[in-house]
Structures are given as C-alpha cells and as structure tokens.
mmCIF file of C-alpha atoms in Angstrom:
data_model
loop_
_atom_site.group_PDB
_atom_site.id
_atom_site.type_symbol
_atom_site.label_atom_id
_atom_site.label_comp_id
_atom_site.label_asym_id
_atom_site.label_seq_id
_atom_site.Cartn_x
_atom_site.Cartn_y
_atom_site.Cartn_z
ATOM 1 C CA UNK A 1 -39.099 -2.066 -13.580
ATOM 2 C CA UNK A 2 -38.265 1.921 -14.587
ATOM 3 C CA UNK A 3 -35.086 3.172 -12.441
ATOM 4 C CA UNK A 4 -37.488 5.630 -11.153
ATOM 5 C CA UNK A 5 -39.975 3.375 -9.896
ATOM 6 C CA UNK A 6 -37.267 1.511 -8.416
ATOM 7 C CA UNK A 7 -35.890 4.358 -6.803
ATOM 8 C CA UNK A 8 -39.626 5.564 -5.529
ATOM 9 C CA UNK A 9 -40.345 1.449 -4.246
ATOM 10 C CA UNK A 10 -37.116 1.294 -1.911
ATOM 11 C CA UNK A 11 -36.306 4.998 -0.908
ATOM 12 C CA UNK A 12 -37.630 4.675 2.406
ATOM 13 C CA UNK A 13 -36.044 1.600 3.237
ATOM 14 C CA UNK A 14 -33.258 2.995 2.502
ATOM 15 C CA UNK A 15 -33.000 5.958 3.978
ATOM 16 C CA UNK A 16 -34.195 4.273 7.308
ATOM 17 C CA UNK A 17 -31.463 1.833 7.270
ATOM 18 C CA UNK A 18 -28.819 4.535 6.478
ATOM 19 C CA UNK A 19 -30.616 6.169 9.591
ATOM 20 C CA UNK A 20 -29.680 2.965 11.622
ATOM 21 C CA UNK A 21 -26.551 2.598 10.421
ATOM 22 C CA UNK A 22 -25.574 6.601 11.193
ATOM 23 C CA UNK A 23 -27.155 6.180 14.714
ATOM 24 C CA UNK A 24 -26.513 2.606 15.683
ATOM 25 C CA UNK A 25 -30.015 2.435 16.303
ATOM 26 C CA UNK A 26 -30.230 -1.724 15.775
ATOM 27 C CA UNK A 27 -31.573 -3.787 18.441
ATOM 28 C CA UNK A 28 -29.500 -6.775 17.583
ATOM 29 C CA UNK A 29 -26.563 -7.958 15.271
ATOM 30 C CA UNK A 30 -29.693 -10.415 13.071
ATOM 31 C CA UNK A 31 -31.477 -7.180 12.401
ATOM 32 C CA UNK A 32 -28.830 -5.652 10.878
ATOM 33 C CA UNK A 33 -27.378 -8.485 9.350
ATOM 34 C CA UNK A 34 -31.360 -9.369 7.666
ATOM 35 C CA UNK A 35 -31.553 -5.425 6.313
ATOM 36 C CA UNK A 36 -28.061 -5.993 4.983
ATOM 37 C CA UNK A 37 -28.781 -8.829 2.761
ATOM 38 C CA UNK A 38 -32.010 -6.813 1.260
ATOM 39 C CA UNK A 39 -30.033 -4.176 0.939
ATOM 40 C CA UNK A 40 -27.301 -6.114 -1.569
ATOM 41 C CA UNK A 41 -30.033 -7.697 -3.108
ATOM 42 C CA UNK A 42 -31.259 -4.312 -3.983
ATOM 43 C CA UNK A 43 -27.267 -3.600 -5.147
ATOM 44 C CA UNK A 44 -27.425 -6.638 -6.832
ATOM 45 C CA UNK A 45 -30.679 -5.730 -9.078
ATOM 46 C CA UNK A 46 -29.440 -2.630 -9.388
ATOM 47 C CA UNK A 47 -26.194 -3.390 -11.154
ATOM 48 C CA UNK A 48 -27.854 -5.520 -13.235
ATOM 49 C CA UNK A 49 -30.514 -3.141 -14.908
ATOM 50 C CA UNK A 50 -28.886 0.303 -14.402
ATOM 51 C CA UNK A 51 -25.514 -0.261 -14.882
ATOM 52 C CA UNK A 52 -25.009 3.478 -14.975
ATOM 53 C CA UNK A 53 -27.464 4.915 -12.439
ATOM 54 C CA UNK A 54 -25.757 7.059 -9.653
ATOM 55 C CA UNK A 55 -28.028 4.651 -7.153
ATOM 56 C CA UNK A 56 -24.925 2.277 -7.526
ATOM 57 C CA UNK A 57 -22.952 4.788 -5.693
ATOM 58 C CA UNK A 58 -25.105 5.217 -2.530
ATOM 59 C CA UNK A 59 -25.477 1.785 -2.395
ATOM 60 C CA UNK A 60 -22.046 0.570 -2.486
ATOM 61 C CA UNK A 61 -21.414 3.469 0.178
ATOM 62 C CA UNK A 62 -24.300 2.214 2.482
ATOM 63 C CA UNK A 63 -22.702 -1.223 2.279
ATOM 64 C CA UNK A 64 -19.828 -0.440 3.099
ATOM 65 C CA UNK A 65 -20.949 1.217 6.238
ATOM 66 C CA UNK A 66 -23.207 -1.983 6.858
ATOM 67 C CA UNK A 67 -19.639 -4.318 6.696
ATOM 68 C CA UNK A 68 -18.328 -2.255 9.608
ATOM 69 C CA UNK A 69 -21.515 -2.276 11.143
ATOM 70 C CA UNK A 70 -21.824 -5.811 11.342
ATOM 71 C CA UNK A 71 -18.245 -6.753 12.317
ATOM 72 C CA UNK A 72 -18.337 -4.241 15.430
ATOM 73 C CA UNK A 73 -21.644 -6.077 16.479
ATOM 74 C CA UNK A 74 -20.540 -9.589 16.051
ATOM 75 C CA UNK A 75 -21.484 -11.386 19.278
ATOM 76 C CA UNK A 76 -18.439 -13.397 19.593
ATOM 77 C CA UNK A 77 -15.905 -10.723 19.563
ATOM 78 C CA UNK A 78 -16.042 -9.198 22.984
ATOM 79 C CA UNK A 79 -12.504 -7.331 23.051
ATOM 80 C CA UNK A 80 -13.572 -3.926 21.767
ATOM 81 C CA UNK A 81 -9.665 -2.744 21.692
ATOM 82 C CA UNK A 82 -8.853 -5.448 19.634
ATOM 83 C CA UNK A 83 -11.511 -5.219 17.156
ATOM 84 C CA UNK A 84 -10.657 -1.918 17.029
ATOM 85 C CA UNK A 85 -7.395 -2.427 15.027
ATOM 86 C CA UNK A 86 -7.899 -6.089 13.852
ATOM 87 C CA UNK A 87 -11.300 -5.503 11.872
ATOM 88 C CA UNK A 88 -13.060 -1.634 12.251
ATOM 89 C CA UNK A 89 -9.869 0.612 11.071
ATOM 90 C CA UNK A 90 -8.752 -1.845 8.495
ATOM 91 C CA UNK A 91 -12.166 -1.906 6.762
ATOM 92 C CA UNK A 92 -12.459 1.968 7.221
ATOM 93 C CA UNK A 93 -8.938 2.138 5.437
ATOM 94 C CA UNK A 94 -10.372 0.035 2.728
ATOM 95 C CA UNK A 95 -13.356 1.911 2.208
ATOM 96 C CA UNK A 96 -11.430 5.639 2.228
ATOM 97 C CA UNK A 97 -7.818 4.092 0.833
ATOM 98 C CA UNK A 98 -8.728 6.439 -2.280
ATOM 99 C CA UNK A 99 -7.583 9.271 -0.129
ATOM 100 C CA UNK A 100 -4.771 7.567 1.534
ATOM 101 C CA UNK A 101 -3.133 6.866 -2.326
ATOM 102 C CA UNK A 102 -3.735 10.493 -2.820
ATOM 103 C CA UNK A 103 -2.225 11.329 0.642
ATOM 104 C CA UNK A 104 1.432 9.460 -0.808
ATOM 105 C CA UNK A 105 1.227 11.453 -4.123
ATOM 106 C CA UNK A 106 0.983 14.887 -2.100
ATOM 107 C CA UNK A 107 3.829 13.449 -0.336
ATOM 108 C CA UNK A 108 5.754 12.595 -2.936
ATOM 109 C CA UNK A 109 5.300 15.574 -5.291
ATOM 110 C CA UNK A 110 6.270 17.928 -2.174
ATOM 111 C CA UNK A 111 8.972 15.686 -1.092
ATOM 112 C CA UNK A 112 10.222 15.803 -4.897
ATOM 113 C CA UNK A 113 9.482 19.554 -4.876
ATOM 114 C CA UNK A 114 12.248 20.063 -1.826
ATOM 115 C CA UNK A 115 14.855 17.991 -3.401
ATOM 116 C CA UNK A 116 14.620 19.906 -6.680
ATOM 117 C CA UNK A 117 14.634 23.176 -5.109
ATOM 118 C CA UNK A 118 17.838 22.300 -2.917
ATOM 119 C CA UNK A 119 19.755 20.900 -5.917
ATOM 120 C CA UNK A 120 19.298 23.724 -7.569
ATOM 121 C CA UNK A 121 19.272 26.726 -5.019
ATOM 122 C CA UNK A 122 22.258 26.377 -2.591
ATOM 123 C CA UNK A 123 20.462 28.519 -0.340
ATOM 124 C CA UNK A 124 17.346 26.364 -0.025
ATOM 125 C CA UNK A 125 18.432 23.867 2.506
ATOM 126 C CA UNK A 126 19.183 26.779 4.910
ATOM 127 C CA UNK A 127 16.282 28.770 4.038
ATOM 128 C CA UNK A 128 14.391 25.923 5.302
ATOM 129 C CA UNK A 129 16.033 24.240 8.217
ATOM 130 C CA UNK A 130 17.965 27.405 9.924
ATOM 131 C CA UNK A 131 21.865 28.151 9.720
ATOM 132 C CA UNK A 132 22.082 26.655 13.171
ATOM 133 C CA UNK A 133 20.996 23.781 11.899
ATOM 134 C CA UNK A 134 23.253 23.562 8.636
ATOM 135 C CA UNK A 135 26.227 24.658 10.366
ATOM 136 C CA UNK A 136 25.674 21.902 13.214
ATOM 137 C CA UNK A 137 25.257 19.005 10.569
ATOM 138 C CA UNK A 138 28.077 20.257 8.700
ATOM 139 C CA UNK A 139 30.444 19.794 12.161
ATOM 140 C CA UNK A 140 29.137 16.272 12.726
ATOM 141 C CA UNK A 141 29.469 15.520 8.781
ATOM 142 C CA UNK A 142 33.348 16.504 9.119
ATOM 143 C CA UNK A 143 33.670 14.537 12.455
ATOM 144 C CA UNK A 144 32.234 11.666 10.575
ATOM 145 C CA UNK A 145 28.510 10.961 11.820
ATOM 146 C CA UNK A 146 26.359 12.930 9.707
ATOM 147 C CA UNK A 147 23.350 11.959 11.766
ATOM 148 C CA UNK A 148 24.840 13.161 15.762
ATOM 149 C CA UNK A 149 22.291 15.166 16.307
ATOM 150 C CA UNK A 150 19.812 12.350 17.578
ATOM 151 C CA UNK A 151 23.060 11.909 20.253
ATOM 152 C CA UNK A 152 22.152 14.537 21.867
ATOM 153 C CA UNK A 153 19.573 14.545 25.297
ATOM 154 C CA UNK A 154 18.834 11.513 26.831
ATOM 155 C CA UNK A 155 17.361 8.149 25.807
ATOM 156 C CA UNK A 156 14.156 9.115 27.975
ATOM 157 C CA UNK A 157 13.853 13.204 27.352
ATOM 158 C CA UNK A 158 14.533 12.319 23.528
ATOM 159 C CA UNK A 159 11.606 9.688 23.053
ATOM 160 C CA UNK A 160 8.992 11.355 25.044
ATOM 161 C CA UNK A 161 9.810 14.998 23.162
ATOM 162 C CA UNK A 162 9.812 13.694 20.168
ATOM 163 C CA UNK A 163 6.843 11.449 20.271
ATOM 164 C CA UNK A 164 4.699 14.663 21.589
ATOM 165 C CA UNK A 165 5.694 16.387 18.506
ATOM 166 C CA UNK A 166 4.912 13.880 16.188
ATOM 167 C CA UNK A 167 1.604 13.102 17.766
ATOM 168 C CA UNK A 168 0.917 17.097 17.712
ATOM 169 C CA UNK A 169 1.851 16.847 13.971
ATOM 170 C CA UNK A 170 -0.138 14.068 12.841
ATOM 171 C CA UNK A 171 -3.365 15.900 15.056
ATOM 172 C CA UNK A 172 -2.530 19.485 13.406
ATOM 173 C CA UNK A 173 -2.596 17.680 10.085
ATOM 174 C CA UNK A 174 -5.854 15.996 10.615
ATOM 175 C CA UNK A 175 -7.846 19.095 12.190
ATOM 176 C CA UNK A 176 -6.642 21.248 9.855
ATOM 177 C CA UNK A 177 -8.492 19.120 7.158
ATOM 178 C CA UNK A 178 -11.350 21.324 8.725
ATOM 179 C CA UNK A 179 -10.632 24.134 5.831
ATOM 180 C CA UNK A 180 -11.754 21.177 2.972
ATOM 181 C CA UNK A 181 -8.410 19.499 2.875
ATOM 182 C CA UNK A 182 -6.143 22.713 2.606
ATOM 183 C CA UNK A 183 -4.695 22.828 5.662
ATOM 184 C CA UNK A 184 -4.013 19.418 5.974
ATOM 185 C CA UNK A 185 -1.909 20.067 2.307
ATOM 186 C CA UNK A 186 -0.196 22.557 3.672
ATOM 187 C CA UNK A 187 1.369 20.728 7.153
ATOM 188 C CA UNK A 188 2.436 18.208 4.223
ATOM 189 C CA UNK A 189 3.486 20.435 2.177
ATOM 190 C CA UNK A 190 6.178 22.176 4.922
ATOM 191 C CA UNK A 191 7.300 18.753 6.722
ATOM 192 C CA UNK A 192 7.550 17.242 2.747
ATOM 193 C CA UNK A 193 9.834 20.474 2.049
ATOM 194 C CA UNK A 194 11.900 19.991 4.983
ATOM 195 C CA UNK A 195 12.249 16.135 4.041
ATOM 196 C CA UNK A 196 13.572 16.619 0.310
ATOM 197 C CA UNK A 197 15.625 19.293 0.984
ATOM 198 C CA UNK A 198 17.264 17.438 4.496
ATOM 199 C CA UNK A 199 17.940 14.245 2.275
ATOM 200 C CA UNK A 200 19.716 16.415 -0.625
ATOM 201 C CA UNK A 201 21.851 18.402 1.585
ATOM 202 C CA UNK A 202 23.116 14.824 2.557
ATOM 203 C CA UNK A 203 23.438 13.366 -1.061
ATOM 204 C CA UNK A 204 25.268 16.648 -1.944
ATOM 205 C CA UNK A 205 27.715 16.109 1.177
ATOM 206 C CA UNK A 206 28.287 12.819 0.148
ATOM 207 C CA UNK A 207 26.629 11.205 3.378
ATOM 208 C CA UNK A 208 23.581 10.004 2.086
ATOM 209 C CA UNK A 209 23.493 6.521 2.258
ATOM 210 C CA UNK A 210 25.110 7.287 6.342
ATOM 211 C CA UNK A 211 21.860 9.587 6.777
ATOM 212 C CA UNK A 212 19.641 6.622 5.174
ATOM 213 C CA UNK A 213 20.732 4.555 7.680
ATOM 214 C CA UNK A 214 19.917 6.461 10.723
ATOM 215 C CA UNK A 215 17.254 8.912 9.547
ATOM 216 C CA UNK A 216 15.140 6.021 8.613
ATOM 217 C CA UNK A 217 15.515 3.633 11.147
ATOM 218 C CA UNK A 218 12.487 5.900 12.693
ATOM 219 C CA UNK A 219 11.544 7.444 9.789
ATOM 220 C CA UNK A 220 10.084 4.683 8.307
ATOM 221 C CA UNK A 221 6.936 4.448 10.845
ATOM 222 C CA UNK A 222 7.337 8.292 11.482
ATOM 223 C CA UNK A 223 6.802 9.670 7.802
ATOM 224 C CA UNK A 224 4.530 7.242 7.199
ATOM 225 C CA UNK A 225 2.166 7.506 9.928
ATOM 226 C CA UNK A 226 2.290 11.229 9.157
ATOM 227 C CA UNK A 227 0.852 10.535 5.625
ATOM 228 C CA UNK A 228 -1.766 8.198 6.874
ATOM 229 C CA UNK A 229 -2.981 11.447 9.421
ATOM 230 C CA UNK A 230 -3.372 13.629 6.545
ATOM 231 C CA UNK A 231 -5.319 10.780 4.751
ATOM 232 C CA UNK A 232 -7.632 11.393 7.728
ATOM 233 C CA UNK A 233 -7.690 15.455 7.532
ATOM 234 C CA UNK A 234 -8.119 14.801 3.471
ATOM 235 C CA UNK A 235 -11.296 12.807 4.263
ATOM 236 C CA UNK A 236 -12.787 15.166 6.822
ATOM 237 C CA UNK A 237 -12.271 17.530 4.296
ATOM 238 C CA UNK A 238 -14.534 16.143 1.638
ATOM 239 C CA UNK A 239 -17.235 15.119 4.147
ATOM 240 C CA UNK A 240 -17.375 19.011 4.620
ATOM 241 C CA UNK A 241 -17.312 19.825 0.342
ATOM 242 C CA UNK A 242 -18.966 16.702 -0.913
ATOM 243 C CA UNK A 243 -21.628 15.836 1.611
ATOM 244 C CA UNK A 244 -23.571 13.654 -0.928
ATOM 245 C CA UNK A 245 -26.761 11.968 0.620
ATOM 246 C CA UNK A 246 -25.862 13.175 4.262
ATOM 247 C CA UNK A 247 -26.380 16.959 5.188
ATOM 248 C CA UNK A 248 -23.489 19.093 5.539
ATOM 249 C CA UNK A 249 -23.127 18.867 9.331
ATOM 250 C CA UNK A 250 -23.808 14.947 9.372
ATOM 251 C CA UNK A 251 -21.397 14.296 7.134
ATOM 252 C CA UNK A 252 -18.992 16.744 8.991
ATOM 253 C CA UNK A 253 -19.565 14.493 12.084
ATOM 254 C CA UNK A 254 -19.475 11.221 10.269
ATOM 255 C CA UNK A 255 -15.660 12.308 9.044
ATOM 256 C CA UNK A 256 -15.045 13.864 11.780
ATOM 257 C CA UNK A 257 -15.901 9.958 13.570
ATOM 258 C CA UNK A 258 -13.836 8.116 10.932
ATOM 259 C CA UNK A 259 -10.835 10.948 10.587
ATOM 260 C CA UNK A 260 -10.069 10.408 14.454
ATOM 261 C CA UNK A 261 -10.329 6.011 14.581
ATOM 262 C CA UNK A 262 -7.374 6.578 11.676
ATOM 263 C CA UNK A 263 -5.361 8.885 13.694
ATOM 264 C CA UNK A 264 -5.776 7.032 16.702
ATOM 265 C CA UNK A 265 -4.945 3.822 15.189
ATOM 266 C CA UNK A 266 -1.244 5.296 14.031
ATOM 267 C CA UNK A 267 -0.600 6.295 17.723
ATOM 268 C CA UNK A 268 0.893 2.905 18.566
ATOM 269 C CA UNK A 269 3.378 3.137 15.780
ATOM 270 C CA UNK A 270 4.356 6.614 16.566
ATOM 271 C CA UNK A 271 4.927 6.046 20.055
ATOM 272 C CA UNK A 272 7.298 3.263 18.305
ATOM 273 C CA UNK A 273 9.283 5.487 16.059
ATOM 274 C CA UNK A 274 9.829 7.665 18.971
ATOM 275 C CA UNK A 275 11.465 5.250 20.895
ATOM 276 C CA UNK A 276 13.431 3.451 17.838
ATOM 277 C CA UNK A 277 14.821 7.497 17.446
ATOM 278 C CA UNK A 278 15.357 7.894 21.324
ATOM 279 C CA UNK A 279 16.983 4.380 21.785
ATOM 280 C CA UNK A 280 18.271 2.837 18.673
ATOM 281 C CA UNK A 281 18.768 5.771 16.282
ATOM 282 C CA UNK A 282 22.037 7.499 17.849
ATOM 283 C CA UNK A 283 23.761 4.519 17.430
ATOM 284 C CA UNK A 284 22.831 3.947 13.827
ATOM 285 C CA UNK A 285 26.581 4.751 12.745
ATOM 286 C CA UNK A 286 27.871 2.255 15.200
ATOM 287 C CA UNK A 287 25.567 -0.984 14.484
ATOM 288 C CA UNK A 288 26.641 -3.013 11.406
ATOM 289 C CA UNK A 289 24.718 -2.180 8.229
ATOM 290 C CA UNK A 290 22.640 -5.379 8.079
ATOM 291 C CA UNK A 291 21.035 -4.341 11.346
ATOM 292 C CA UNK A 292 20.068 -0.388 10.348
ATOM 293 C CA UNK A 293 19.135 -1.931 7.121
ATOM 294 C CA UNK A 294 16.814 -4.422 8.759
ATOM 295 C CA UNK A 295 15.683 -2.378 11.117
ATOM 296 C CA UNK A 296 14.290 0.289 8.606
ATOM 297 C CA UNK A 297 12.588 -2.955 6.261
ATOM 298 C CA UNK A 298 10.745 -4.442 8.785
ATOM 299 C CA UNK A 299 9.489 -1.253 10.530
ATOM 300 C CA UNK A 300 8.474 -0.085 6.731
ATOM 301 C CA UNK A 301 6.902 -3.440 5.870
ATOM 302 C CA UNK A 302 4.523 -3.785 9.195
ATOM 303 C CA UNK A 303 2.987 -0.164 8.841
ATOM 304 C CA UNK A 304 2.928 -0.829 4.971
ATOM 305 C CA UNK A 305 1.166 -4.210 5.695
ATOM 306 C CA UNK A 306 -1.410 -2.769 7.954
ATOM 307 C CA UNK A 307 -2.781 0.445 6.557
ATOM 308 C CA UNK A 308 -2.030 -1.393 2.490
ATOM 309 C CA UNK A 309 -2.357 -4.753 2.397
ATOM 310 C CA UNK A 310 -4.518 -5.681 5.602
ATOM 311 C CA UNK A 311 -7.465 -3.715 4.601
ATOM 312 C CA UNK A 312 -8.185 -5.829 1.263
ATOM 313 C CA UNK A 313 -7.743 -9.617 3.382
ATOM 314 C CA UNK A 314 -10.089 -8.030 5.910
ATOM 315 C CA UNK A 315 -12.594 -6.841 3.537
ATOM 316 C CA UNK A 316 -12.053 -10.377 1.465
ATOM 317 C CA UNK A 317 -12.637 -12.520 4.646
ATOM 318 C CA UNK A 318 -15.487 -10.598 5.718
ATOM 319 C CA UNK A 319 -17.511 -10.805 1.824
ATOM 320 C CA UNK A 320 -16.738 -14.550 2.281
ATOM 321 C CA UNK A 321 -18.588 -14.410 5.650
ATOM 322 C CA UNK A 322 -21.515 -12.597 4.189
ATOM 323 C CA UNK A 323 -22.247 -14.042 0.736
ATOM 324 C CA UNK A 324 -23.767 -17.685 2.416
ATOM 325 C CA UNK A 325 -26.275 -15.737 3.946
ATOM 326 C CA UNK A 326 -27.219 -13.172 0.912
#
C-alpha cells in the first residue's frame, strides 16, 4: 500500500483516538487498551514500509500519550497520589527527558560561565552576590566556617523561608517558559551565575572543599530540582513554538498540563532540601566528613534515580505489560 493511501485509510482513526486521548473521553480502560493495540499495529506497519515517513513521529507521540493513558486507568490501582509519582510523572519524564538533558547543559554552560568570569574578574563575585554578602563570608572564612551564614535564624524560620523561595523559583522558572523557553533560560541563567561564581570565590579562598560540604548537603536536591522546573518551562515553551499536529492553544494547554505534574512532583524534595538546610546544614562544619559526605550522595542519588533512571524501568515494565496483548 502507497504511504498516502495509508495515510488517507487511517487518518480518522487517528485523529479520533488522539481526540480521546486529549479529552479522556474513554468509557473504559478495554477501550482504550483495544484502540491502543491498532494503533501500534499501525506503528508497527508503518516502520516497516516507510521507514522515513514523518507518520512515525505522530505515532510514536500518540503512543506515548496512550502508555500514560492506560496506566492512570488501570482498574487495580486505586491510590491516585501514588500513581501519581510511582507511574504518570515517571513516564511523562521519559517521554520529555530530551528537554530535561538539555535543561543540565543550560545549567552547566551557565554554571561554567560564572566560574570563568569570577576567576578571571575579581570583581565578579561581588558584582553578583552584593558586598554585604562578600564581606560577611569573608568574616566567617577568617573565623573558620566558611559556610555560617546558614547559622543564622532559627531551625523553623530558616526551613519554611527558604523552602518558599525555592518553590517561588522553581514556579517563576516554569511560567516563564510562557515566552517559548526564554524566560525560563534566563532564571537559569542568573541562579547558574550566582552558583559558579559562589563556588569560585570559595576555591579561590581556599575553603572549597569546607563549602562542598555544607553547601551541598541541600544543594544536592535544591539545584537539582531547580533544573528539573526549567525542564518543565522548556517544554511549555515548545508546545507554544512547535505545536505539531495539535493547534497552538491545545498544545499550549497540553504543556501547560504536563509542565505543572513535573513541578509538582519536585515539591516533595524541595520541601526536603529546605529542611536538610534549616536543620542539618549549619552544622555541616561540626559533623564528621563521612556524614556531610553521605548526606550529599544519597540525597543526589534518590532525585538522580527518580527523574533519570526510574523513567526507563517504568516505561520497560509497562512495554512488557503491553506487548502480550498487541
């Protein structure tokens, strides 16, 4: 069969499933599963004798929408929380983790950007992060705990403040990914800045490996979480420039949908790093070095494991669950 004919045969069953899928317009879980398998069949034939036909695309994309689709409706998972962050955000992070890779090379080019700029401009640092600021790190560098400043305030008054401004940092980073992606660039671009140059001014003081320590006993989940929120504003930002098959406004609201499950699912692990910084973090200097050390591995490896390596077992277990039936 011609592409075109092909094309012409199953172009309204397509479109009327992606219909479905966009509205959630199923009556129950066997429906969509049945239009699922036709629809990899169709994938399937498609692969096979147009290897090079943009049809691949859309149908790879409606699949993937299908595999959430179907794991949200399963019958036998009633916790909705639960499936929340053990099966839906995993498989959207799967399906989008393009943008999250690109999220970690923004960061790292800006974060490289603000260490270069400080090692080689000895005005940078306090360009950036105030006089105030210098000249109060400098006093607790000479009294021997480069990192007093998360001392100060209470245990109680220091979580909760800082946890509101990280959660109003990841959200500003997301909406701003309402101007196709650039605004969500630029909050990384300033908190990546302040980053470099902060850890340079510390390498040049000789105190780095003292402001490892404590920085990154919350820094870990912090910094990373903020990446994974301008993932989300970099996605609602294509859904507005590359609206492919949808129109401009329904893919707007469909990245809109998918930009805010991401951001909500890093709220547990900021409200986390907030506490390690308002509990644990002042007395980073004090706690033997295996314990900061620890502390910063394990909180790295869980957020790592979730939003990196969790997505592909999901995705894996859920194909395995799927291919007796296609």
């Amino acid at each position: 069969m011609r592409e075109v004919a092909f094309i012409k045969q199953n172009k309204e069953k397509w479109l009327s499933f992606e219909t479905a899928i966009f509205n959630d317009d199923f009556k129950n879980p066997d429906e969509l599963a049945s239009q699922y398998i036709q629809l990899i069949n169709d994938l399937s034939y498609a692969q096979t004798y147009y290897p090079k036909s943009k049809i691949i695309t859309y149908l790879n994309q409606l699949a993937a929408k299908a595999f959430q689709k179907i794991y949200k409706t399963k019958r036998e998972d009633s916790n909705r929380i639960l499936t929340f962050w053990k099966t839906e955000v995993p498989l959207i992070m799967h399906q989008y983790r393009k943008f999250v890779y690109i999220a970690f090379i923004i960061f790292t080019v800006f974060t490289s950007i603000g260490v270069i700029s400080a090692a080689n401009d000895g005005e940078f640092v306090r360009s950036i992060l105030g006089d105030e600021y210098v000249n109060m790190t400098l006093e607790n560098i000479e009294a021997g705990n480069p990192v007093a400043v998360y001392k100060s305030g209470s245990n109680w008054g220091s979580f909760i403040g800082i946890t509101v401004n990280n959660l109003r940092v990841g959200i500003i980073a997301f909406v701003m990914g309402v101007f196709g992606g650039l605004g969500t660039v630029y909050i990384l671009f300033k908190n990546c800045i302040m980053l470099g140059s902060f850890q340079y001014f510390f390498y040049e003081k000789n105190v780095f490996w003292e402001s490892v320590r404590g920085i990154w006993i919350h820094g870990s989940m912090e910094i990373f979480a903020i990446v994974i929120e301008a993932a989300a504003g970099l996605i609602l930002g294509a859904s507005i420039l590359f609206p492919g098959t949808y129109s401009r406004f329904t893919s707007f609201k469909e990245g809109a949908k998918t930009g805010i499950k991401i951001v909500i699912s890093t709220f547990p692990f900021t409200f986390f790093a907030g506490f390690l910084e308002g509990f644990i973090t002042r007395y980073s200097q004090e706690m033997p070095k295996m314990i900061s050390v620890g502390i910063i591995l394990v909180t790295l490896c869980c957020i790592s494991y979730y939003y990196l390596v969790y997505p592909f077992i999901v995705k894996k277990k859920l194909k395995a669950e799927l291919i007796p039936f296609a």
